[in-house]
mmCIF file of C-alpha atoms in Angstrom:
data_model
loop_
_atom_site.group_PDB
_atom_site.id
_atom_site.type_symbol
_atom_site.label_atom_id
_atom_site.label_comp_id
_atom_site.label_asym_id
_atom_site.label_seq_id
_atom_site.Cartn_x
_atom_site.Cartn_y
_atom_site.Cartn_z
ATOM 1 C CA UNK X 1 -14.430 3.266 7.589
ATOM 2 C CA UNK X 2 -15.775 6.907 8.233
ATOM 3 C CA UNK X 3 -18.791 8.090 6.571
ATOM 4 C CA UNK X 4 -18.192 8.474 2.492
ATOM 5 C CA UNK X 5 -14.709 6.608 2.569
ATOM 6 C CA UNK X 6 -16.037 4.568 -0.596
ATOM 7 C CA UNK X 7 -17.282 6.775 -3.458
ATOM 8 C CA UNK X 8 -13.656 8.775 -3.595
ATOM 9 C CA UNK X 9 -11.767 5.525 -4.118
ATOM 10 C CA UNK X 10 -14.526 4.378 -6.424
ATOM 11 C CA UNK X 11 -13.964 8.182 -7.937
ATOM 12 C CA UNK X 12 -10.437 7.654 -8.348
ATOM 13 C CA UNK X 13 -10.808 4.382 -10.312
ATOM 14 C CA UNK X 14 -12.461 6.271 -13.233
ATOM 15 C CA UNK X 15 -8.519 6.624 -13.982
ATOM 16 C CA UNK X 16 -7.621 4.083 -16.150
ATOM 17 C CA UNK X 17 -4.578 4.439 -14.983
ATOM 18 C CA UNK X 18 -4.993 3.840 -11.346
ATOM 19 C CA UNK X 19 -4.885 0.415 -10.245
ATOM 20 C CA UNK X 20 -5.087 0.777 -6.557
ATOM 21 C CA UNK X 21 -7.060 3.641 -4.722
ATOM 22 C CA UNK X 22 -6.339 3.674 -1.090
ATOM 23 C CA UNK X 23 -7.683 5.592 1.090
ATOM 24 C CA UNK X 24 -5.835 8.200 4.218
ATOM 25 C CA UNK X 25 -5.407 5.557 7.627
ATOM 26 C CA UNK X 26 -5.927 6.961 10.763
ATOM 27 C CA UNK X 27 -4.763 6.265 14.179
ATOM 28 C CA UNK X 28 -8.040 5.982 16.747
ATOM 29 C CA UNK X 29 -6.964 9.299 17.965
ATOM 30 C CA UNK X 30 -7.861 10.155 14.523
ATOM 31 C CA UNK X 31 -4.325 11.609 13.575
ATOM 32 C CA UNK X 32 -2.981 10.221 10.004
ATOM 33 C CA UNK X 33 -1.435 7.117 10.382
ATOM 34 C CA UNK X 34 -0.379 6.774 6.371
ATOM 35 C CA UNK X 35 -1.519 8.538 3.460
ATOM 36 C CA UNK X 36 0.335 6.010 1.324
ATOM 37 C CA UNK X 37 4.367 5.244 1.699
ATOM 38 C CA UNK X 38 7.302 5.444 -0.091
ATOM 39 C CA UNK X 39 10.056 2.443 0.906
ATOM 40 C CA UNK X 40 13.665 3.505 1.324
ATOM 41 C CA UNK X 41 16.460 1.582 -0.064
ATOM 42 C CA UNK X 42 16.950 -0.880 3.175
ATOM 43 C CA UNK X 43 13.304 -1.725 2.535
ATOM 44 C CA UNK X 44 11.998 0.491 5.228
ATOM 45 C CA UNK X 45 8.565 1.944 4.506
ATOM 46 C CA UNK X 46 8.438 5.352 5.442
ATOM 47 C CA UNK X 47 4.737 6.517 5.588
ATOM 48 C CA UNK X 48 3.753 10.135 3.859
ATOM 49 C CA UNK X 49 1.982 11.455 7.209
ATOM 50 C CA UNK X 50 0.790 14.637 5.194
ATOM 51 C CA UNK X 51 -2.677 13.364 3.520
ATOM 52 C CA UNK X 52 -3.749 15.085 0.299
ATOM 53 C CA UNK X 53 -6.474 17.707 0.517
ATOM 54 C CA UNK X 54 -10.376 16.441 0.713
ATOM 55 C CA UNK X 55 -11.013 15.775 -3.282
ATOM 56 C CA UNK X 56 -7.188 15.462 -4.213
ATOM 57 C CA UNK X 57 -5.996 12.378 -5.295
ATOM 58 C CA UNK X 58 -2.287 11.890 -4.738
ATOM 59 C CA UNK X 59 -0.176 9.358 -6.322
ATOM 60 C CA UNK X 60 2.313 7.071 -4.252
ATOM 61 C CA UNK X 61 4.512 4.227 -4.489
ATOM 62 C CA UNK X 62 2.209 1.983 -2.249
ATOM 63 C CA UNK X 63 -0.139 2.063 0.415
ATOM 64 C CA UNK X 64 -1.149 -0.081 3.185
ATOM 65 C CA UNK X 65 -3.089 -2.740 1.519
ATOM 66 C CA UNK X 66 -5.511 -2.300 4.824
ATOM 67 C CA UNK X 67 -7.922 -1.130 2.930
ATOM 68 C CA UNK X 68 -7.393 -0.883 -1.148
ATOM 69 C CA UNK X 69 -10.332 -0.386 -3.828
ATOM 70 C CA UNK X 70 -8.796 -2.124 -6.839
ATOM 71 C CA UNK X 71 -10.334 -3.596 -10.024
ATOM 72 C CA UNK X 72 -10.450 -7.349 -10.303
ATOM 73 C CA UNK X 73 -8.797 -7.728 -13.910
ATOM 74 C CA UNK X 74 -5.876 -5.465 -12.424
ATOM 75 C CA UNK X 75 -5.442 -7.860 -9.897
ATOM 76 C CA UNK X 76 -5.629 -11.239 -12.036
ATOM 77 C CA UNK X 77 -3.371 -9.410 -14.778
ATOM 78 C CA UNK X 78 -0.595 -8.664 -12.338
ATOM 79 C CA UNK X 79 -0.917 -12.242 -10.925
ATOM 80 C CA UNK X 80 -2.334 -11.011 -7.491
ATOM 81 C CA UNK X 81 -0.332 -11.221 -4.285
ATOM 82 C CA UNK X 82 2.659 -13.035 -4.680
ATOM 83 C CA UNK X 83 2.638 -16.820 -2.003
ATOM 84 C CA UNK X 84 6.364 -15.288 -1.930
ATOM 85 C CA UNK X 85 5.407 -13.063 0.621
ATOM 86 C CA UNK X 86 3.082 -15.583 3.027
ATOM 87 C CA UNK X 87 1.822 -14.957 5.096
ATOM 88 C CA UNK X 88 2.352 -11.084 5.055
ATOM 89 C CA UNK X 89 4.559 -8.177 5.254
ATOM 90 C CA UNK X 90 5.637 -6.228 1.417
ATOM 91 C CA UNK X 91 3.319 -8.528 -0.243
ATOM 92 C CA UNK X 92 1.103 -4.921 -1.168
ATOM 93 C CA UNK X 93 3.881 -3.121 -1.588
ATOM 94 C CA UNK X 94 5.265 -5.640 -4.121
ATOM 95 C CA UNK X 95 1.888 -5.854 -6.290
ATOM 96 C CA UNK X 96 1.826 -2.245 -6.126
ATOM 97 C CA UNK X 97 5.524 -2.110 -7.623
ATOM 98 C CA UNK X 98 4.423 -4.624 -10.137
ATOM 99 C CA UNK X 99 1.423 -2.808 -11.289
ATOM 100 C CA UNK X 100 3.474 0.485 -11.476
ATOM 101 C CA UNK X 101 6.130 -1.659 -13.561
ATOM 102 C CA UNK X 102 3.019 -2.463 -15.913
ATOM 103 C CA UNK X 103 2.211 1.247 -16.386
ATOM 104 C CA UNK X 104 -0.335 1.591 -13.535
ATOM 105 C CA UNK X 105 -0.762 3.802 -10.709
ATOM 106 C CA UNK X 106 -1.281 3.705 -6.421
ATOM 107 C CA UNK X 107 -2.901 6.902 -5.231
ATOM 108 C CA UNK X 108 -4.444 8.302 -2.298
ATOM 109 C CA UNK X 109 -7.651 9.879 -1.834
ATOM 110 C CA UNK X 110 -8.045 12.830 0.308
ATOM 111 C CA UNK X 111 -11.558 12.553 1.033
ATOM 112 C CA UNK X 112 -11.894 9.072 2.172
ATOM 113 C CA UNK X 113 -10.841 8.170 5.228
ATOM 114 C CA UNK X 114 -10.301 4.815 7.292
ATOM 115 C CA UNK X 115 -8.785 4.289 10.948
ATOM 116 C CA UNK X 116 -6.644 1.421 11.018
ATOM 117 C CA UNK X 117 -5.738 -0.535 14.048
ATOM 118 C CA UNK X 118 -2.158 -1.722 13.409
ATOM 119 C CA UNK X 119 -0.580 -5.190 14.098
ATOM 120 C CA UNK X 120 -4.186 -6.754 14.657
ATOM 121 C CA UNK X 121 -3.434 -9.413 12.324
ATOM 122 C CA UNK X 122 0.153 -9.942 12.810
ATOM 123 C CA UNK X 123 2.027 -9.704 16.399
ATOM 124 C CA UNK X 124 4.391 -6.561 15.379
ATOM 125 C CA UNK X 125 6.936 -5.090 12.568
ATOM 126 C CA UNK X 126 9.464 -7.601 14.958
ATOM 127 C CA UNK X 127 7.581 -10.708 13.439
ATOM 128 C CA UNK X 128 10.062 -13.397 12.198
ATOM 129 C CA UNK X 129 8.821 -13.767 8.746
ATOM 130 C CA UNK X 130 8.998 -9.956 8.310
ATOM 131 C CA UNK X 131 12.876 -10.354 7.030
ATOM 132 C CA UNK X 132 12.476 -13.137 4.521
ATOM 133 C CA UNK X 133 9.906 -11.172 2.974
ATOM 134 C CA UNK X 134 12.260 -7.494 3.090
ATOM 135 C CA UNK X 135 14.925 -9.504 1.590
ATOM 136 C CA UNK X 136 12.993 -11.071 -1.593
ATOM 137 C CA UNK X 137 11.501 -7.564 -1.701
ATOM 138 C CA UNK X 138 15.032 -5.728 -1.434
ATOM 139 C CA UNK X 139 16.263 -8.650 -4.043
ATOM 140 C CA UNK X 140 13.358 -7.659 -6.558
ATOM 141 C CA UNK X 141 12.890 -4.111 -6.136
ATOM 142 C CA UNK X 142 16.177 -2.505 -4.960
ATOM 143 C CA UNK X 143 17.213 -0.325 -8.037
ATOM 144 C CA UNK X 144 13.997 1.055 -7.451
ATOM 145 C CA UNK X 145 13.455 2.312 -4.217
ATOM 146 C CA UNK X 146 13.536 5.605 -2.997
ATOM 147 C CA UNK X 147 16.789 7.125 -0.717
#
């Protein structure tokens, strides 16, 4: 995390209507990796590599759950992440479709910031499990998804 990544999330949770605040990734080079994602309709995320301005809060479909502020009732209430999806890969992006279903927002803050280091738990996008877990997503969340 960079210096005040927490207090905008925190900030963005005075929404009752946000459920997940996620902050802008960044590569190491410090370029934006994600500022939240929208997932096309073969289940590929496509990342939003413009991030909102410092103190804007943008709203998404998901975002990496690599770092997510989100209130523990929210969680418990939507069931949390779905054993569907073990041991990763569209198990944030389907919470954050089932929130969204329940009324509930994803949004990015602009002024927090986070570099992420991808693939450090999990070999690469390649991994085996990745297209069980795109297929129950595709099969849930289809008529959904963005073009």
């Amino acid at each position: 995390p960079l210096p005040g990544w927490y207090e905008p999330l925190a900030a963005a949770l005075d929404d009752p209507t946000v459920a997940i605040a996620a902050p802008v990734l960044l590569d190491p080079d410090g370029s934006v990796q994600e500022a939240g994602s929208r997932i096309n309709r073969r289940g590929d995320p496509i990342p939003h590599t413009e991030a909102p301005e410092p103190g804007e809060v943008s709203a998404v479909m998901f975002a990496s759950a690599a770092c997510w502020m989100v209130r523990r009732a929210d969680i418990l209430d939507a069931g949390g992440f779905d054993p569907a999806y073990h041991p990763a890969y569209f198990e944030d992006a389907d919470l954050a479709m089932r929130l969204a279903a329940a009324g509930r927002r994803t949004v990015v803050a602009g002024s927090s910031r986070v570099t992420h280091l991808v693939h450090m738990s999990t070999p690469s996008h390649g991994h085996p499990e990745s297209s069980r877990q795109r297929a129950e997503f595709l099969r849930r969340w289809s008529g959904q998804l963005a073009d």
